[in-house]
Short mmCIF file of C-alpha atoms in Angstrom, two decimals:
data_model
loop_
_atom_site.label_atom_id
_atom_site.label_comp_id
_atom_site.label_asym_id
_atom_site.label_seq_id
_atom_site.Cartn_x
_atom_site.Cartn_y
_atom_site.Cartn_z
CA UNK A 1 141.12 83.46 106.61
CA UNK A 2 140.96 82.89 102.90
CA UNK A 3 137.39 80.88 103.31
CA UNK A 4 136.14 84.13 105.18
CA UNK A 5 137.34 86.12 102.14
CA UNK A 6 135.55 84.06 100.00
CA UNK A 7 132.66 83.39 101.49
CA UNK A 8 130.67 86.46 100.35
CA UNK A 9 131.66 85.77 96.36
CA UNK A 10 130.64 82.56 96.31
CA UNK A 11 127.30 83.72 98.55
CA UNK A 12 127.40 85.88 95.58
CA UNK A 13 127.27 83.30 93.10
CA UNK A 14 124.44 81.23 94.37
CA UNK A 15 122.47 84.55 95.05
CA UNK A 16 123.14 84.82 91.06
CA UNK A 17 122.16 81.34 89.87
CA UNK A 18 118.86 81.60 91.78
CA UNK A 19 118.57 84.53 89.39
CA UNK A 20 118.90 82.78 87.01
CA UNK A 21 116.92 80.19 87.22
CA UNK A 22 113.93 82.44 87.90
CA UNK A 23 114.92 84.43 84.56
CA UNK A 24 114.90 81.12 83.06
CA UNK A 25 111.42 80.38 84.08
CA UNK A 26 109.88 83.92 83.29
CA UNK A 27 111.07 83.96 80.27
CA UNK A 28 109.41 80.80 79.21
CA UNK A 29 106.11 81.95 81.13
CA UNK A 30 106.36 85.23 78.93
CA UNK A 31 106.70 83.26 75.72
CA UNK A 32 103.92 81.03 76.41
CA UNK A 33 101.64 83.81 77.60
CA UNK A 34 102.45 85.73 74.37
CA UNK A 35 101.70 82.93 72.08
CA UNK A 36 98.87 81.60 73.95
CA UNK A 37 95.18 82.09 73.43
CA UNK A 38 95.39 84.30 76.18
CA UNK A 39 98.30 86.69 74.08
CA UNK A 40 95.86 89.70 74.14
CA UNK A 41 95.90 89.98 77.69
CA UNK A 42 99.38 90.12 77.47
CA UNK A 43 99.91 92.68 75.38
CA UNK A 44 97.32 94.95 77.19
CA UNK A 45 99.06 94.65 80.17
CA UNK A 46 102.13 96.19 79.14
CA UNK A 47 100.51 99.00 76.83
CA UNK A 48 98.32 99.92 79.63
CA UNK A 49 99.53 103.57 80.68
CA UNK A 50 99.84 104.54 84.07
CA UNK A 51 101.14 108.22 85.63
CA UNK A 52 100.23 111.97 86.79
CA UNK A 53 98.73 114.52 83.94
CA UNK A 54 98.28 118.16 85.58
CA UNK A 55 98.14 121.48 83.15
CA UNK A 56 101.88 121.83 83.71
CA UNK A 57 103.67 118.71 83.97
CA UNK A 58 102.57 115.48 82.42
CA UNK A 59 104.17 112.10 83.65
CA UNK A 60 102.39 108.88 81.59
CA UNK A 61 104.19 105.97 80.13
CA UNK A 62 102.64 102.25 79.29
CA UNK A 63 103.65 99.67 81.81
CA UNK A 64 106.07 98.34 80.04
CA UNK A 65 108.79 101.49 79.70
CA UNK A 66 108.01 102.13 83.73
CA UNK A 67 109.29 98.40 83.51
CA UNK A 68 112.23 99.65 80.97
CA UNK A 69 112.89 102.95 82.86
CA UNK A 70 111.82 102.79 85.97
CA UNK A 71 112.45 99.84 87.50
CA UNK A 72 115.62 98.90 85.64
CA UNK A 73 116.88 102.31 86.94
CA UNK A 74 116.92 100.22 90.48
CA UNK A 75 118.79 97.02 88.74
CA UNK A 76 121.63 100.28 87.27
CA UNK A 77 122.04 101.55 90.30
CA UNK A 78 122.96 98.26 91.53
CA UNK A 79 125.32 97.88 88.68
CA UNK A 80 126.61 101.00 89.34
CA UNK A 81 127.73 99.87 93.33
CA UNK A 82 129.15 96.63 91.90
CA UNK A 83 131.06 98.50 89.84
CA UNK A 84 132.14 100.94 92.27
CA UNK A 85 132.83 98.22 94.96
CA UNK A 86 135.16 96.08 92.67
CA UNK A 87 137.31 98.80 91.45
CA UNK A 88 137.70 100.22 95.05
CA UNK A 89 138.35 97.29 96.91
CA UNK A 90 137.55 93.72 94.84
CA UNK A 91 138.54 92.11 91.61
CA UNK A 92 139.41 95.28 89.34
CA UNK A 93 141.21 97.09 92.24
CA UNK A 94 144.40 96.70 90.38
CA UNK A 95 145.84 96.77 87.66
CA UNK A 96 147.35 93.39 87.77
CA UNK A 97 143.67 92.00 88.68
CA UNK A 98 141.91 94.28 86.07
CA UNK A 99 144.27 93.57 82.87
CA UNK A 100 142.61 89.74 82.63
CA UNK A 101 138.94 90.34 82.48
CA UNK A 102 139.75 93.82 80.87
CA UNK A 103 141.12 92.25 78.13
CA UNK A 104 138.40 89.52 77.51
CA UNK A 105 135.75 92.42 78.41
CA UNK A 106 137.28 94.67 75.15
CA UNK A 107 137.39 91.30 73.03
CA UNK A 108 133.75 90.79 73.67
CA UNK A 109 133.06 93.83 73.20
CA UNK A 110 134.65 94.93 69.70
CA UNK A 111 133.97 91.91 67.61
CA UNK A 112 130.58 91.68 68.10
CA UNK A 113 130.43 94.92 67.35
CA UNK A 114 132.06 94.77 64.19
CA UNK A 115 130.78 91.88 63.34
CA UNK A 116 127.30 93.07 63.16
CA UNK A 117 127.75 96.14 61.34
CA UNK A 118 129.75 93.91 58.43
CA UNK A 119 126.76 91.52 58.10
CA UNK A 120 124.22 94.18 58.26
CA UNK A 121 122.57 94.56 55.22
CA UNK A 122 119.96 96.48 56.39
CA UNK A 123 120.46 100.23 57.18
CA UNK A 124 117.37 100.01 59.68
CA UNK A 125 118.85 98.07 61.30
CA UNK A 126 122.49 99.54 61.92
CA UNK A 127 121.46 101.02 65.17
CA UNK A 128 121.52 97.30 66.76
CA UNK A 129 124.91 97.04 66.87
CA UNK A 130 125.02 97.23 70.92
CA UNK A 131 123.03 94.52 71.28
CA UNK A 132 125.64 92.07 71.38
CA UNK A 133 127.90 93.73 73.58
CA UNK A 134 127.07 92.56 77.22
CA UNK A 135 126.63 89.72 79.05
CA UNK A 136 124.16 88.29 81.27
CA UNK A 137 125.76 87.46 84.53
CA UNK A 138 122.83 85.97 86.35
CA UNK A 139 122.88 83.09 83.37
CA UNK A 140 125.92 82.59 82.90
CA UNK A 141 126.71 82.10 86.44
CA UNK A 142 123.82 79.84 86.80
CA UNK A 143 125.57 77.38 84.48
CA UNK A 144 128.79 77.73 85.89
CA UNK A 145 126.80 76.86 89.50
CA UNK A 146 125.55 73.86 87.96
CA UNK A 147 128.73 72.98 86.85
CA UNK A 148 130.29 72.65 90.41
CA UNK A 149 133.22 71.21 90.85
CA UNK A 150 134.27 70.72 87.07
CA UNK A 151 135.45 74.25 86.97
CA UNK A 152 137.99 76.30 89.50
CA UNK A 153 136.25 79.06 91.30
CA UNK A 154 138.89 81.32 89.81
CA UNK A 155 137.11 80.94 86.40
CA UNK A 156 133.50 82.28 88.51
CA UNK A 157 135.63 85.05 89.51
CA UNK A 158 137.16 85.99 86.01
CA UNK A 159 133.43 85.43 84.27
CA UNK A 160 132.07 87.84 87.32
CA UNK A 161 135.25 90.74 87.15
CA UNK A 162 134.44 90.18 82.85
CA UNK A 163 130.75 90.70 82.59
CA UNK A 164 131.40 93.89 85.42
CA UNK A 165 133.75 95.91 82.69
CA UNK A 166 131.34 94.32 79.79
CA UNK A 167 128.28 96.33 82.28
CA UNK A 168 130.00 99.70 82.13
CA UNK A 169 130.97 99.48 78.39
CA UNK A 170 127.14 98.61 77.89
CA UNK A 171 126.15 101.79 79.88
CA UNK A 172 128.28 103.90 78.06
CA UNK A 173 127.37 102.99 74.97
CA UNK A 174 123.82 103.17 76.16
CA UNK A 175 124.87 107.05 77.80
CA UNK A 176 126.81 108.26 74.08
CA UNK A 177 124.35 106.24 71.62
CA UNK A 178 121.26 105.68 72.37
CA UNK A 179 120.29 108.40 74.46
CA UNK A 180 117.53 111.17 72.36
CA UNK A 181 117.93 115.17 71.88
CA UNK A 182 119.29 116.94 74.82
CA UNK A 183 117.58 119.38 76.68
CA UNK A 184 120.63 120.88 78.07
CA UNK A 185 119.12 122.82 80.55
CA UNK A 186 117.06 120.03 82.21
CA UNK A 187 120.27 117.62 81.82
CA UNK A 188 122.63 120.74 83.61
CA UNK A 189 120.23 120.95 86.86
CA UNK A 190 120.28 116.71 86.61
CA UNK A 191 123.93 117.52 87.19
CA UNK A 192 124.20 120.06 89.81
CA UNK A 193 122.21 117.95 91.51
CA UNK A 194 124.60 115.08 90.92
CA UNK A 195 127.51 117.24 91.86
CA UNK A 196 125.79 118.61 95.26
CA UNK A 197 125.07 114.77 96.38
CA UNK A 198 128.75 114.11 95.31
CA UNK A 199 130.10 116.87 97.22
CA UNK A 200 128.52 115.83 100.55
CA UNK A 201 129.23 112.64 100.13
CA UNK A 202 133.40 113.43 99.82
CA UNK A 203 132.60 115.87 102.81
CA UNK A 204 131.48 112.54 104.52
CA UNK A 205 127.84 112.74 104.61
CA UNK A 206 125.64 110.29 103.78
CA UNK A 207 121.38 109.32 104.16
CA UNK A 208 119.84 106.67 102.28
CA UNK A 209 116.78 108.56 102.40
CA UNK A 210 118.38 111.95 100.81
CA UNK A 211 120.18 109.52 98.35
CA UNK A 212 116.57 107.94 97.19
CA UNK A 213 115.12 111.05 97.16
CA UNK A 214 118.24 113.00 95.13
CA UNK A 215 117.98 109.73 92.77
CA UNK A 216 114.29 109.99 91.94
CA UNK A 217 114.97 114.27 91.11
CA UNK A 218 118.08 113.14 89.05
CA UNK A 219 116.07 110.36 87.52
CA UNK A 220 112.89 112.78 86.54
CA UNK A 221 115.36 115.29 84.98
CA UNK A 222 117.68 112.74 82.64
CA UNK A 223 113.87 111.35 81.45
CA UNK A 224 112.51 114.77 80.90
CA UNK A 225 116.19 115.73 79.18
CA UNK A 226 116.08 112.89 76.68
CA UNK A 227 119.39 110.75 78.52
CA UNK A 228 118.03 107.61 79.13
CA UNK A 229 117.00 107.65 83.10
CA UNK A 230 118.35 104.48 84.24
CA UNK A 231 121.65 106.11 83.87
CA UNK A 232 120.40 107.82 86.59
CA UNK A 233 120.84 104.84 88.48
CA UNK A 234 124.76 104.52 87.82
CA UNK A 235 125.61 108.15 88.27
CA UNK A 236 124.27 107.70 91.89
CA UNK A 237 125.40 104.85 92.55
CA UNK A 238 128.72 106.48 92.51
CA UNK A 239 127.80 108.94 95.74
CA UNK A 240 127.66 106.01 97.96
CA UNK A 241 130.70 106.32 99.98
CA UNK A 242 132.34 102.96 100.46
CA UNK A 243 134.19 104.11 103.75
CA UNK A 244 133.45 103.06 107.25
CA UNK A 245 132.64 106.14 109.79
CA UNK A 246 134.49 104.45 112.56
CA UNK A 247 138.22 101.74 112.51
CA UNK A 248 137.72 98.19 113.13
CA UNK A 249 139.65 98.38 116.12
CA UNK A 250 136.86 101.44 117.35
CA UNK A 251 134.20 99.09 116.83
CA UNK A 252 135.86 95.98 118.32
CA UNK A 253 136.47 98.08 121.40
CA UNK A 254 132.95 99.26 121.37
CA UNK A 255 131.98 95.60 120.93
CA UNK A 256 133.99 94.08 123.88
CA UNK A 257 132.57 96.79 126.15
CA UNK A 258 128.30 96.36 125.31
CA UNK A 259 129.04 92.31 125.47
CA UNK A 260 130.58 92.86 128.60
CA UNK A 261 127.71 94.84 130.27
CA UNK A 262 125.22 92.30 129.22
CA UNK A 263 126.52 89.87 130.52
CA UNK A 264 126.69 92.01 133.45
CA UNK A 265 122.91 93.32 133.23
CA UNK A 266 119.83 92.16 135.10
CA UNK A 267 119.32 88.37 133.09
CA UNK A 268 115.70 88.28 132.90
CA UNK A 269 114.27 84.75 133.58
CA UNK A 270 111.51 85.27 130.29
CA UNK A 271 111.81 85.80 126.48
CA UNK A 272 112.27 89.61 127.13
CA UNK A 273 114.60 92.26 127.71
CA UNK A 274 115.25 94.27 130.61
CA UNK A 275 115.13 98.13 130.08
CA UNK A 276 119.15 98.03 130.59
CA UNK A 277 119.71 95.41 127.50
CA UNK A 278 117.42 97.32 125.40
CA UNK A 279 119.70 100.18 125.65
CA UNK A 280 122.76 98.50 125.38
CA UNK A 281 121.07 96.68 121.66
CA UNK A 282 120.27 100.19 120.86
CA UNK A 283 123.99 101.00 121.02
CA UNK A 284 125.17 97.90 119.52
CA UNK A 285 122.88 98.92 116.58
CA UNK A 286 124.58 102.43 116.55
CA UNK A 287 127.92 101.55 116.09
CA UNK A 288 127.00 98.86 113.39
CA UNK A 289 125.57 101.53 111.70
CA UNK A 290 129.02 103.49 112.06
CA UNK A 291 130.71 100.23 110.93
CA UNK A 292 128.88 98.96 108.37
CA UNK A 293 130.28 100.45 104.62
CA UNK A 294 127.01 102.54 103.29
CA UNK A 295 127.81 101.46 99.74
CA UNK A 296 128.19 97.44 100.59
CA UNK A 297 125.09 97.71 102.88
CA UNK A 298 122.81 99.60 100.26
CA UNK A 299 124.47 96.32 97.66
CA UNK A 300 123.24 93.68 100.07
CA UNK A 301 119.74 95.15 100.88
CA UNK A 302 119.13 95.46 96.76
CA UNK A 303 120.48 92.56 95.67
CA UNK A 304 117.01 89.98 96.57
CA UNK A 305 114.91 92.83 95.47
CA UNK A 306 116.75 93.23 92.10
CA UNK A 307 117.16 89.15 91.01
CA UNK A 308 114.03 88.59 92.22
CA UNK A 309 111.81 90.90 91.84
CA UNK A 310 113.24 93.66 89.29
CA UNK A 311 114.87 91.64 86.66
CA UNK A 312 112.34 88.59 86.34
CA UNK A 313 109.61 91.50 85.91
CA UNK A 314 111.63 92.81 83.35
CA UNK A 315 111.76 89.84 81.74
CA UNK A 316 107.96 88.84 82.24
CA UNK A 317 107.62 92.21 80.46
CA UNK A 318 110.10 91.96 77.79
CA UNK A 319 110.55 88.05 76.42
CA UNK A 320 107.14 87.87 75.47
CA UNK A 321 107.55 87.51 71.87
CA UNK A 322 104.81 86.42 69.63
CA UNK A 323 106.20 83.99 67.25
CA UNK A 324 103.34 84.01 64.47
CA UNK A 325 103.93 88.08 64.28
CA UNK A 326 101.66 89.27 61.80
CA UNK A 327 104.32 91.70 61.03
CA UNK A 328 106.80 89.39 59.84
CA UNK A 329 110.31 89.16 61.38
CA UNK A 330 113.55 90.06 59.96
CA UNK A 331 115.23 87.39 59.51
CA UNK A 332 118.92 88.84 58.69
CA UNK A 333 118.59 90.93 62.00
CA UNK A 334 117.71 87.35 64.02
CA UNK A 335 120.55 85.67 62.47
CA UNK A 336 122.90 88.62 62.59
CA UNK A 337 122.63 88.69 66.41
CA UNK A 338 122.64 85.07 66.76
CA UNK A 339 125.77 85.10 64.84
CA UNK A 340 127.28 87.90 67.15
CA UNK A 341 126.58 86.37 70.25
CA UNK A 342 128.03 82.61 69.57
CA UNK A 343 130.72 83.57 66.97
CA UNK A 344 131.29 87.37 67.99
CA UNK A 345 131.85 86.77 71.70
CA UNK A 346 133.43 83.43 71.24
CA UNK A 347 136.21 84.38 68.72
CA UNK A 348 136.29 88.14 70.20
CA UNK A 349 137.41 87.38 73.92
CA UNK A 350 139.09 83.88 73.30
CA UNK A 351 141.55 85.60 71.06
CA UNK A 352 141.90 88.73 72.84
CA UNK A 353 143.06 87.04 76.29
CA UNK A 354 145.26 84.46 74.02
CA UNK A 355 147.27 87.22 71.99
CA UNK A 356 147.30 89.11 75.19
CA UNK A 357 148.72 86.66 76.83
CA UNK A 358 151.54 85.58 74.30
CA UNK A 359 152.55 89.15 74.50
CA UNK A 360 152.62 88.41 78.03
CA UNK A 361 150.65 91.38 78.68
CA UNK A 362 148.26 89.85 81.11
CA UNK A 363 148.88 86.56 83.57
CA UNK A 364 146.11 84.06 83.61
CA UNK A 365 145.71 82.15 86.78
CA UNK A 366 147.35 78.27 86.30
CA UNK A 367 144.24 76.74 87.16
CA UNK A 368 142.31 78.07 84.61
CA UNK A 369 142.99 76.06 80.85
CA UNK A 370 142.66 77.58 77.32
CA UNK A 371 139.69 74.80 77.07
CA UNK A 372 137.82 76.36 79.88
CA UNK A 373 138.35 80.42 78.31
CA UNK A 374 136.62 78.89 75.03
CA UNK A 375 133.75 77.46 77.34
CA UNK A 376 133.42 80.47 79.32
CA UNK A 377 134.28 82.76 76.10
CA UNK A 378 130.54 80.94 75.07
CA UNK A 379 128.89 81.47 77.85
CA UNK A 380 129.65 85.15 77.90
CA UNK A 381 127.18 85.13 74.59
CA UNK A 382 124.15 84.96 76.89
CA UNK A 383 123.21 88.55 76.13
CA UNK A 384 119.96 88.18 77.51
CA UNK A 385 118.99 91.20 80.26
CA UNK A 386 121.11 93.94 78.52
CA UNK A 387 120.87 92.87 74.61
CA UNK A 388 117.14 93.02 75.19
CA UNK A 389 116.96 96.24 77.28
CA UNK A 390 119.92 97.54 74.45
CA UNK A 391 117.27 96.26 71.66
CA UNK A 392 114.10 98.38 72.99
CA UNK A 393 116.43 101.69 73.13
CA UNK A 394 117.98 101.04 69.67
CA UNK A 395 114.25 100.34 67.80
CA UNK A 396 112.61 102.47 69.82
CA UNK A 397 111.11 104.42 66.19
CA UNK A 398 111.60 101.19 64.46
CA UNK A 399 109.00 98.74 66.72
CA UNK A 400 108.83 96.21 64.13
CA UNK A 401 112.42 95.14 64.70
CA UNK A 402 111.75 94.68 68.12
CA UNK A 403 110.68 91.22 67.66
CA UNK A 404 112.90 89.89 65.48
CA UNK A 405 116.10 90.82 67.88
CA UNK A 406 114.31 89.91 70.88
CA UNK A 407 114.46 86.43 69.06
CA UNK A 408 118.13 86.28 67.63
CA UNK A 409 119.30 87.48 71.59
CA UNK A 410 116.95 84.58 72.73
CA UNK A 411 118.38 81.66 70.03
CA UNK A 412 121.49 83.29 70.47
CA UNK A 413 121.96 83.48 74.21
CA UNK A 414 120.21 79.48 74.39
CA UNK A 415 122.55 78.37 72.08
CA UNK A 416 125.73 79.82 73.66
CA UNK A 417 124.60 78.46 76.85
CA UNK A 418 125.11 74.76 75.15
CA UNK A 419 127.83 75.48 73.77
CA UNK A 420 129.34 77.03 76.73
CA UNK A 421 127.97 74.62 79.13
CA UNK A 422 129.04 71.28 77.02
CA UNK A 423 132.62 72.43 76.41
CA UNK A 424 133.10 72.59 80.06
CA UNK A 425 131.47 69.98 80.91
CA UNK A 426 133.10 67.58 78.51
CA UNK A 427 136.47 69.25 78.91
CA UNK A 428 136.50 69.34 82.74
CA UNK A 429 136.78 66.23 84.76
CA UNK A 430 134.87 66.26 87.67
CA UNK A 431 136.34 66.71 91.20
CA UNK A 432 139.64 68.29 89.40
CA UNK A 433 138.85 71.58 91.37
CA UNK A 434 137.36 73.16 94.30
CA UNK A 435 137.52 70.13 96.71
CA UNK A 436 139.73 73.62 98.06
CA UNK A 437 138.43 76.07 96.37
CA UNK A 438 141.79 78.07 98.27
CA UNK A 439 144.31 75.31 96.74
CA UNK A 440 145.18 76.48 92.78
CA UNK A 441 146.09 73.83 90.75
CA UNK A 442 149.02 74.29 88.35
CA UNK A 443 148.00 72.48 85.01
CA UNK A 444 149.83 71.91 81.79
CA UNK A 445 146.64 71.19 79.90
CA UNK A 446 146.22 73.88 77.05
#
């Protein structure tokens, strides 16, 4: 029963390091491309501007920000189910399951936070300091994947459950700070919208179709308002009931009774079906529809489209940094962020879950040693899909900084990574866990 449970997490997980992997290898294609003789090309793909221009209404952005705000409006609103799915029925659905990664989530967070604005020097610069709040899940899973059996699965759960709060501290940050003027009639019909879709969704409605097209409206209005669309994503997310239509005993019974007239039907002696079994697959269909939780459907379908096509676009389109910038790069910026992703993170959650813990305010599973929070506390400073996106909104009038972060979350999130990675690896023998992965091991080792 307990390998059933698990099954879809750790489908999760490899779902995630494939992610990763393919981040990995955009990214590098981006920074060769960028810094090749071919860097020209580059560039003029992303500026290239694409949209609709009528007398009235005039929709037109470069390539790159219908990378930034279109498509990453897809990869929130996947965010946004995640997060709705674990507080409702996974790994934050309590508050005895949320107080662990809630408290490293806050401690990764805060220091960073603070930590950049006390090395700032630069008052340009200031507005960066979300860029070392959040962590890259795909990544940092990845490495924990290749990791295997050195580290308990309970750790993959606590870094997944941690980097879900650190999302939605990230987006509202992103919602409060770095969204432009308001126009506040534009943003109120964005959210009578929203409140209509919610409505009929608590009244137990629900299309896909009217939710795409609702999100798209929603979407239009929060970019023509000055919020920054892709919370558009998030806020939908949200109307996506999680709720079955029908019990699990309806749809057993409903089961027993097609599988029982097919094997009662005409069999058909060729790879075909008689007009009988094609009604009966018709109903099966139905009542999987009935069964099947919208919100958990909607997360499957858009998880392969998000890892591998949104996000390694994104990153095609955003990690192409040209090294020799004519420009210049500031340098206190690059090592300010490097500092707050290794250090900041490190230190922030570390210490957080270890005072929180002495205060016995939280209860960390016995198979999980303070070694392995300090490895993990690293990995969580790979800051690489949301410190980058967080980076374009923050310089947004300040381009020339662009650069130079993009470069402090990329030495920062590499070296974090090794730092992460070796402490675990080093610290871990191999074959102590997950030759269960149900069986927790009570360990001694601090």
């Amino acid at each position: 029963m307990k390998e059933a449970i698990l099954s879809p997490f750790q489908k999760f997980v490899k779902l995630q390091s494939a992610t990763g992997i393919l981040l990995l290898a955009t990214t590098i294609i981006a920074l060769v491309w960028a810094n090749s003789p071919f860097a020209d090309s580059y560039s003029s793909l992303w500026e290239y501007e694409l949209g609709i221009v009528t007398d009235n209404f005039e929709l037109k952005k470069p390539l790159l920000l219908w990378v930034n705000d279109g498509l990453m409006a897809i990869f929130f609103f996947l965010i946004g189910l995640e997060i709705k799915r674990e507080f409702l029925i996974g790994e934050l659905n309590s508050t005895k399951k949320v107080m662990f990664p809630l408290f490293g989530a806050l401690g990764g967070i805060v220091l960073p936070v603070l930590l950049f604005i006390l090395i700032n020097q630069n008052p340009e610069t200031l507005k960066g300091w979300g860029i070392p709040m959040a962590t890259d899940i795909a990544f940092s899973l990845a490495i924990l994947k290749v990791l295997g059996d050195r580290v308990p699965l309970s750790l993959k759960i606590f870094l997944t459950a941690f980097a879900i709060v650190d999302d939605l501290g990230a987006v509202l940050v992103i919602a409060i700070f770095y969204s432009g003027s308001l126009d506040l009639v534009l943003l109120g019909s964005a959210l009578a919208f929203l409140a209509f879709v919610y409505f009929i969704s608590y009244k137990g409605f629900y299309s896909k179709y009217l939710t795409m097209l609702f999100g798209f409206i929603v979407w239009l209005l929060f970019l023509k308002a000055g919020l920054h669309p892709t919370l558009a994503g998030i806020l939908m997310a949200f109307a996506v009931p999680v709720r079955q239509k029908i019990s699990t005993h309806e749809f057993s019974h409903q089961l027993e009774g097609i599988v029982n007239s097919i094997k009662q039907s005409t069999i058909l002696q060729k790879p075909v079906l008689s007009a009988e079994q094609l009604v009966l697959i018709d109903d099966l269909e139905d009542w999987a529809d009935k069964y099947r939780s919208p919100l958990q459907a909607l997360e499957h379908e858009l998880h392969n489209v998000v890892a591998f096509i949104v996000i390694p676009i994104f990153a095609l389109a955003n990690a192409g940094v040209a090294l020799s910038s004519e420009s210049g790069l500031e340098n206190t910026l690059v090592i300010n962020i490097i500092i707050c992703l290794i250090l900041g993170k490190s230190i922030g959650i570390s210490t957080t879950i270890f005072l929180a813990r002495k205060f016995k305010i939280i209860t960390v599973p016995s198979d999980i040693t303070n070694k392995q929070i300090i490895g993990v506390s690293f990995l969580a400073g790979i800051g690489f899909t949301m410190a980058i996106f967080i980076a374009s909104l923050a310089f947004n009038t300040h381009p020339e900084y662009i650069d130079s972060a993009k470069i402090g979350i990329l030495i920062g999130s590499f070296l974090s990574a090794i730092i992460g990675y070796g402490l675990l690896y080093y610290k871990s023998h191999k074959g102590q866990f997950n030759h269960n992965p149900n069986v927790v091991k009570t360990t001694d080792e601090n």
